[in-house]
mmCIF file of C-alpha atoms and ligand atoms in Angstrom:
data_model
loop_
_atom_site.group_PDB
_atom_site.id
_atom_site.type_symbol
_atom_site.label_atom_id
_atom_site.label_comp_id
_atom_site.label_asym_id
_atom_site.label_seq_id
_atom_site.Cartn_x
_atom_site.Cartn_y
_atom_site.Cartn_z
ATOM 1 C CA MET O 1 -0.193 0.148 0.177
ATOM 2 C CA ASN O 2 1.802 3.045 -1.193
ATOM 3 C CA LYS O 3 1.258 6.439 1.218
ATOM 4 C CA VAL O 4 -0.564 8.379 -1.532
ATOM 5 C CA GLN O 5 -2.029 7.568 -4.739
ATOM 6 C CA ILE O 6 0.163 7.010 -7.244
ATOM 7 C CA ILE O 7 -0.414 7.461 -11.445
ATOM 8 C CA HIS O 8 2.993 6.744 -13.329
ATOM 9 C CA GLY O 9 4.037 6.231 -16.864
ATOM 10 C CA PRO O 10 5.724 7.696 -19.525
ATOM 11 C CA CYS O 11 5.844 11.508 -21.094
ATOM 12 C CA SER O 12 4.563 9.661 -24.451
ATOM 13 C CA LEU O 13 3.611 6.375 -25.480
ATOM 14 C CA GLU O 14 6.063 5.229 -28.107
ATOM 15 C CA SER O 15 5.447 1.222 -28.558
ATOM 16 C CA TYR O 16 2.945 -1.275 -27.268
ATOM 17 C CA GLN O 17 6.698 -3.329 -26.266
ATOM 18 C CA GLN O 18 7.488 0.200 -24.203
ATOM 19 C CA MET O 19 4.342 0.426 -22.403
ATOM 20 C CA ASP O 20 4.116 -3.267 -21.953
ATOM 21 C CA GLN O 21 7.514 -3.517 -20.159
ATOM 22 C CA ILE O 22 6.717 -0.476 -17.823
ATOM 23 C CA ILE O 23 3.235 -2.047 -17.037
ATOM 24 C CA HIS O 24 5.012 -5.418 -16.280
ATOM 25 C CA GLU O 25 7.493 -3.446 -14.237
ATOM 26 C CA LEU O 26 5.193 -0.981 -12.323
ATOM 27 C CA LEU O 27 2.099 -2.815 -12.054
ATOM 28 C CA PRO O 28 2.927 -3.734 -8.460
ATOM 29 C CA ILE O 29 3.511 -0.445 -7.579
ATOM 30 C CA SER O 30 0.196 0.942 -9.178
ATOM 31 C CA ASN O 31 -2.452 0.112 -11.686
ATOM 32 C CA VAL O 32 -3.343 3.611 -12.984
ATOM 33 C CA PHE O 33 -0.481 4.230 -15.869
ATOM 34 C CA ARG O 34 -0.511 7.228 -17.767
ATOM 35 C CA CYS O 35 1.015 8.185 -21.333
ATOM 36 C CA GLY O 36 0.343 10.651 -23.942
ATOM 37 C CA ILE O 37 -1.097 10.145 -27.373
ATOM 38 C CA TYR O 38 -1.954 13.389 -28.323
ATOM 39 C CA LYS O 39 0.839 15.752 -27.343
ATOM 40 C CA PRO O 40 0.420 19.402 -27.415
ATOM 41 C CA ARG O 41 4.089 19.930 -28.246
ATOM 42 C CA THR O 42 5.668 23.650 -27.751
ATOM 43 C CA ASN O 43 7.862 23.008 -31.132
ATOM 44 C CA PHE O 44 5.800 21.931 -34.188
ATOM 45 C CA ASP O 45 8.936 19.547 -35.229
ATOM 46 C CA SER O 46 8.634 18.063 -31.918
ATOM 47 C CA PHE O 47 6.940 14.185 -31.732
ATOM 48 C CA GLN O 48 3.145 14.959 -31.515
ATOM 49 C CA GLY O 49 2.317 11.359 -30.276
ATOM 50 C CA LEU O 50 0.812 8.329 -31.986
ATOM 51 C CA LYS O 51 -2.864 9.450 -31.925
ATOM 52 C CA LYS O 52 -4.636 6.933 -33.335
ATOM 53 C CA GLU O 53 -2.343 3.987 -33.358
ATOM 54 C CA GLY O 54 -1.485 4.837 -29.731
ATOM 55 C CA LEU O 55 -5.334 3.978 -29.105
ATOM 56 C CA GLN O 56 -4.954 0.535 -30.617
ATOM 57 C CA ILE O 57 -1.873 -0.155 -28.576
ATOM 58 C CA ILE O 58 -4.342 0.827 -25.359
ATOM 59 C CA HIS O 59 -7.011 -1.299 -26.781
ATOM 60 C CA ASP O 60 -4.727 -4.282 -27.108
ATOM 61 C CA LEU O 61 -2.956 -3.600 -23.457
ATOM 62 C CA LYS O 62 -6.312 -3.520 -21.969
ATOM 63 C CA ILE O 63 -7.151 -7.127 -22.909
ATOM 64 C CA LYS O 64 -3.513 -8.164 -21.640
ATOM 65 C CA TYR O 65 -4.035 -6.409 -18.471
ATOM 66 C CA PRO O 66 -7.709 -6.031 -17.747
ATOM 67 C CA GLN O 67 -6.870 -4.209 -14.467
ATOM 68 C CA VAL O 68 -4.784 -1.635 -15.422
ATOM 69 C CA LYS O 69 -6.765 2.054 -15.668
ATOM 70 C CA PHE O 70 -5.192 4.182 -18.746
ATOM 71 C CA CYS O 71 -5.341 8.477 -18.202
ATOM 72 C CA VAL O 72 -4.485 10.174 -21.630
ATOM 73 C CA GLU O 73 -4.577 13.882 -22.171
ATOM 74 C CA ILE O 74 -7.147 15.213 -24.706
ATOM 75 C CA THR O 75 -6.469 18.136 -26.341
ATOM 76 C CA GLU O 76 -9.604 18.645 -28.873
ATOM 77 C CA ILE O 77 -13.329 17.711 -28.256
ATOM 78 C CA SER O 78 -13.675 15.419 -31.263
ATOM 79 C CA GLN O 79 -11.133 13.275 -29.245
ATOM 80 C CA LEU O 80 -13.654 12.414 -26.852
ATOM 81 C CA LYS O 81 -15.261 9.606 -29.331
ATOM 82 C CA GLU O 82 -12.195 8.071 -29.772
ATOM 83 C CA ILE O 83 -11.570 7.010 -26.275
ATOM 84 C CA GLU O 84 -13.901 4.683 -24.651
ATOM 85 C CA ASP O 85 -10.919 2.826 -23.507
ATOM 86 C CA ILE O 86 -9.450 5.326 -21.365
ATOM 87 C CA ASP O 87 -10.632 5.601 -17.800
ATOM 88 C CA ILE O 88 -9.454 9.331 -16.940
ATOM 89 C CA ILE O 89 -8.882 11.590 -19.169
ATOM 90 C CA GLN O 90 -6.164 14.673 -18.755
ATOM 91 C CA ILE O 91 -6.415 18.503 -19.452
ATOM 92 C CA GLY O 92 -3.146 19.395 -19.444
ATOM 93 C CA ALA O 93 -1.596 23.054 -18.580
ATOM 94 C CA ARG O 94 -1.950 24.187 -21.989
ATOM 95 C CA ASN O 95 -6.131 23.686 -22.118
ATOM 96 C CA MET O 96 -6.682 24.515 -18.278
ATOM 97 C CA GLN O 97 -9.133 27.442 -19.476
ATOM 98 C CA ASN O 98 -10.233 25.570 -22.681
ATOM 99 C CA TYR O 99 -13.538 26.082 -21.318
ATOM 100 C CA GLU O 100 -15.230 24.005 -24.239
ATOM 101 C CA LEU O 101 -13.206 21.342 -23.987
ATOM 102 C CA LEU O 102 -13.964 21.562 -19.948
ATOM 103 C CA ILE O 103 -17.442 21.714 -20.474
ATOM 104 C CA ALA O 104 -17.569 18.531 -23.345
ATOM 105 C CA VAL O 105 -15.328 16.536 -20.702
ATOM 106 C CA GLY O 106 -18.163 17.650 -17.719
ATOM 107 C CA LYS O 107 -20.456 15.567 -19.671
ATOM 108 C CA THR O 108 -18.689 12.049 -19.401
ATOM 109 C CA ASP O 109 -18.478 9.983 -16.598
ATOM 110 C CA LYS O 110 -15.211 9.590 -16.603
ATOM 111 C CA GLN O 111 -12.678 10.766 -14.297
ATOM 112 C CA ILE O 112 -10.962 13.725 -14.955
ATOM 113 C CA LEU O 113 -7.164 14.685 -13.992
ATOM 114 C CA LEU O 114 -6.993 18.760 -14.276
ATOM 115 C CA LYS O 115 -3.580 20.417 -14.510
ATOM 116 C CA ARG O 116 -3.115 24.012 -13.276
ATOM 117 C CA GLY O 117 -1.892 25.822 -16.255
ATOM 118 C CA PHE O 118 1.878 27.568 -15.363
ATOM 119 C CA GLY O 119 0.494 30.918 -15.651
ATOM 120 C CA SER O 120 -2.761 30.639 -13.873
ATOM 121 C CA THR O 121 -3.702 31.333 -10.660
ATOM 122 C CA VAL O 122 -5.468 28.600 -7.829
ATOM 123 C CA SER O 123 -8.756 30.552 -8.188
ATOM 124 C CA GLU O 124 -8.560 30.036 -12.126
ATOM 125 C CA LEU O 125 -7.769 26.821 -11.323
ATOM 126 C CA LEU O 126 -11.234 26.557 -9.453
ATOM 127 C CA SER O 127 -12.879 28.297 -11.678
ATOM 128 C CA SER O 128 -11.844 25.453 -14.639
ATOM 129 C CA ALA O 129 -12.799 22.953 -11.800
ATOM 130 C CA ASN O 130 -16.273 24.391 -11.885
ATOM 131 C CA TYR O 131 -16.957 24.512 -15.562
ATOM 132 C CA ILE O 132 -16.565 20.762 -15.498
ATOM 133 C CA LYS O 133 -18.584 20.324 -12.284
ATOM 134 C CA ALA O 134 -21.442 22.257 -13.663
ATOM 135 C CA GLN O 135 -22.185 19.502 -16.214
ATOM 136 C CA GLY O 136 -22.624 17.105 -13.386
ATOM 137 C CA ASN O 137 -19.022 15.459 -13.225
ATOM 138 C CA SER O 138 -17.455 15.626 -10.007
ATOM 139 C CA ASP O 139 -15.082 13.064 -10.549
ATOM 140 C CA ILE O 140 -12.215 15.447 -10.777
ATOM 141 C CA ILE O 141 -8.378 15.466 -9.295
ATOM 142 C CA LEU O 142 -6.563 18.658 -9.337
ATOM 143 C CA CYS O 143 -2.853 18.474 -10.181
ATOM 144 C CA GLU O 144 0.120 21.342 -9.619
ATOM 145 C CA ARG O 145 2.296 20.942 -12.274
ATOM 146 C CA GLY O 146 4.744 24.141 -11.490
ATOM 147 C CA ILE O 147 4.429 27.633 -12.608
ATOM 148 C CA ARG O 148 5.984 30.231 -14.090
ATOM 149 C CA THR O 149 7.808 32.749 -10.947
ATOM 150 C CA PHE O 150 10.836 34.778 -11.643
ATOM 151 C CA SER O 151 13.103 32.095 -10.022
ATOM 152 C CA ASP O 152 15.291 30.713 -13.162
ATOM 153 C CA VAL O 153 15.963 27.288 -11.666
ATOM 154 C CA GLY O 154 13.999 24.165 -12.198
ATOM 155 C CA ARG O 155 11.725 23.975 -15.362
ATOM 156 C CA PHE O 156 9.083 25.535 -13.200
ATOM 157 C CA THR O 157 8.401 26.671 -9.504
ATOM 158 C CA LEU O 158 6.351 23.747 -7.913
ATOM 159 C CA ASP O 159 3.880 25.970 -5.478
ATOM 160 C CA LEU O 160 3.325 23.317 -2.616
ATOM 161 C CA ALA O 161 1.082 26.147 -1.034
ATOM 162 C CA ALA O 162 -1.364 25.790 -3.565
ATOM 163 C CA VAL O 163 -1.533 22.200 -2.406
ATOM 164 C CA GLY O 164 -2.668 22.660 1.178
ATOM 165 C CA PHE O 165 -5.005 25.488 0.161
ATOM 166 C CA LEU O 166 -6.836 23.362 -2.171
ATOM 167 C CA GLN O 167 -7.392 20.408 0.330
ATOM 168 C CA GLU O 168 -8.674 22.984 2.924
ATOM 169 C CA GLN O 169 -11.126 24.526 0.238
ATOM 170 C CA THR O 170 -12.177 21.519 -1.910
ATOM 171 C CA GLU O 171 -13.222 17.983 -1.824
ATOM 172 C CA TYR O 172 -11.281 17.005 -4.845
ATOM 173 C CA PRO O 173 -7.862 14.897 -4.264
ATOM 174 C CA ILE O 174 -5.096 17.038 -4.787
ATOM 175 C CA PHE O 175 -1.950 15.304 -7.261
ATOM 176 C CA VAL O 176 1.461 17.057 -7.600
ATOM 177 C CA ASP O 177 3.314 16.144 -10.928
ATOM 178 C CA PRO O 178 7.064 16.446 -9.429
ATOM 179 C CA SER O 179 8.045 15.615 -13.315
ATOM 180 C CA HIS O 180 7.374 18.837 -15.206
ATOM 181 C CA ALA O 181 8.436 20.790 -12.159
ATOM 182 C CA GLY O 182 11.558 19.452 -11.850
ATOM 183 C CA GLY O 183 12.755 19.115 -15.618
ATOM 184 C CA GLU O 184 15.721 16.443 -14.427
ATOM 185 C CA VAL O 185 16.117 13.541 -12.668
ATOM 186 C CA LEU O 186 17.465 14.736 -9.683
ATOM 187 C CA GLU O 187 15.136 17.409 -8.618
ATOM 188 C CA VAL O 188 12.043 15.206 -9.876
ATOM 189 C CA THR O 189 12.810 12.897 -6.931
ATOM 190 C CA ARG O 190 13.764 16.034 -4.514
ATOM 191 C CA LEU O 191 10.403 17.354 -5.388
ATOM 192 C CA THR O 192 8.422 14.015 -4.938
ATOM 193 C CA LYS O 193 9.996 13.494 -1.432
ATOM 194 C CA ALA O 194 8.853 17.120 -0.597
ATOM 195 C CA ALA O 195 5.569 16.663 -1.992
ATOM 196 C CA VAL O 196 4.924 13.579 0.198
ATOM 197 C CA ALA O 197 6.412 15.102 3.351
ATOM 198 C CA TYR O 198 3.945 17.918 2.649
ATOM 199 C CA GLY O 199 0.718 15.935 2.438
ATOM 200 C CA VAL O 200 -0.389 15.491 -1.006
ATOM 201 C CA ASP O 201 -2.942 12.968 -1.742
ATOM 202 C CA GLY O 202 -0.887 11.855 -5.009
ATOM 203 C CA LEU O 203 1.688 11.911 -7.341
ATOM 204 C CA ILE O 204 2.120 11.822 -11.621
ATOM 205 C CA ILE O 205 5.406 10.869 -12.325
ATOM 206 C CA GLU O 206 7.068 10.220 -15.938
ATOM 207 C CA VAL O 207 9.340 6.912 -16.253
ATOM 208 C CA HIS O 208 10.497 5.281 -19.080
ATOM 209 C CA PRO O 209 12.421 2.347 -19.618
ATOM 210 C CA ASN O 210 15.242 3.926 -21.773
ATOM 211 C CA PRO O 211 15.009 7.778 -20.975
ATOM 212 C CA SER O 212 17.858 8.979 -22.504
ATOM 213 C CA GLN O 213 15.721 7.571 -25.618
ATOM 214 C CA ALA O 214 12.242 9.013 -24.811
ATOM 215 C CA LEU O 215 10.430 10.947 -27.727
ATOM 216 C CA SER O 216 9.423 13.538 -25.290
ATOM 217 C CA ASP O 217 10.603 15.141 -22.038
ATOM 218 C CA SER O 218 13.523 12.685 -22.033
ATOM 219 C CA GLU O 219 15.533 14.358 -19.306
ATOM 220 C CA GLN O 220 12.874 14.448 -16.640
ATOM 221 C CA GLN O 221 11.778 10.846 -16.846
ATOM 222 C CA LEU O 222 12.634 8.431 -14.489
ATOM 223 C CA PRO O 223 14.354 4.957 -15.522
ATOM 224 C CA ILE O 224 12.670 2.298 -13.705
ATOM 225 C CA GLU O 225 14.951 1.158 -11.188
ATOM 226 C CA GLU O 226 15.565 4.635 -9.977
ATOM 227 C CA TYR O 227 11.869 4.981 -9.791
ATOM 228 C CA LYS O 228 11.033 1.568 -7.812
ATOM 229 C CA GLN O 229 13.921 3.192 -5.521
ATOM 230 C CA LEU O 230 12.390 6.313 -4.937
ATOM 231 C CA ILE O 231 9.108 4.678 -4.479
ATOM 232 C CA ALA O 232 10.206 2.287 -1.887
ATOM 233 C CA LYS O 233 11.733 5.546 0.010
ATOM 234 C CA ILE O 234 8.724 7.659 0.097
ATOM 235 C CA ASN O 235 6.796 4.294 1.805
ATOM 236 C CA SER O 236 9.324 3.440 4.274
HETATM 237 C C1 LIG Q 301 1.935 15.662 -19.720
HETATM 238 O O1 LIG Q 301 1.495 15.576 -18.943
HETATM 239 O O2 LIG Q 301 3.076 15.089 -20.141
HETATM 240 C C2 LIG Q 301 2.366 17.559 -19.958
HETATM 241 C C3 LIG Q 301 2.401 17.697 -20.978
HETATM 242 O O3 LIG Q 301 2.181 18.400 -18.990
HETATM 243 P P1 LIG Q 301 1.649 19.516 -18.863
HETATM 244 O O4 LIG Q 301 0.380 19.653 -19.572
HETATM 245 O O5 LIG Q 301 1.297 19.581 -17.174
HETATM 246 O O6 LIG Q 301 2.223 20.347 -19.203
HETATM 247 MN MN1 LIG Q 302 5.880 14.864 -20.495
#
């Protein structure tokens, strides 16, 4: 039993074999896996995700691992009709204020992982959650993933104070994503420990069998063995 809830997996789904290995290795830790297939990349030339091919891989993996829950980010409303195999819909930082998308996912009966925009206040995050809830779906996880500040170290600044405030003010589970805040392996491990010590409800962490070859976010994804050691440490 983990001290906190855990969602883990690679930044991007890259192949059946990659995800099969990750699930096989990490299933004893948690059965909730996150992998990107529609990737909102800052640069047009970057890997954009496997899209429909990725959905087919998830479909095949669900047959092999019926106990696994998949979390996938969607970036537009039309993708909703393609994701019947997906259990948790991620709304990424860049779409936190995409109100039409929030309304559309609010009409589904799937759990929603809503990430805080890196330029958004905590009040704005709550307002976005209200768009989803107003449609009848209150099965929402809120996720602090780091914001832009004038700090020039790390990828983003993890706002742990937001976690405590949100825990006091809402009924939602409050997760932290140390991967996108930390931006590199050592900092990700430190932020993970800090978040657990602070009292978060859950973590979403990027893990990859071979991070240096990853098609996105290669510097921040934890290798499998290092990740296992980190989880053992926070549970000890
Ligand atoms: C991600 O989870 O891979 C991602 C792109 O996160 P964010 O929306 O927080 O940048
Ligand atoms: Mn990522």
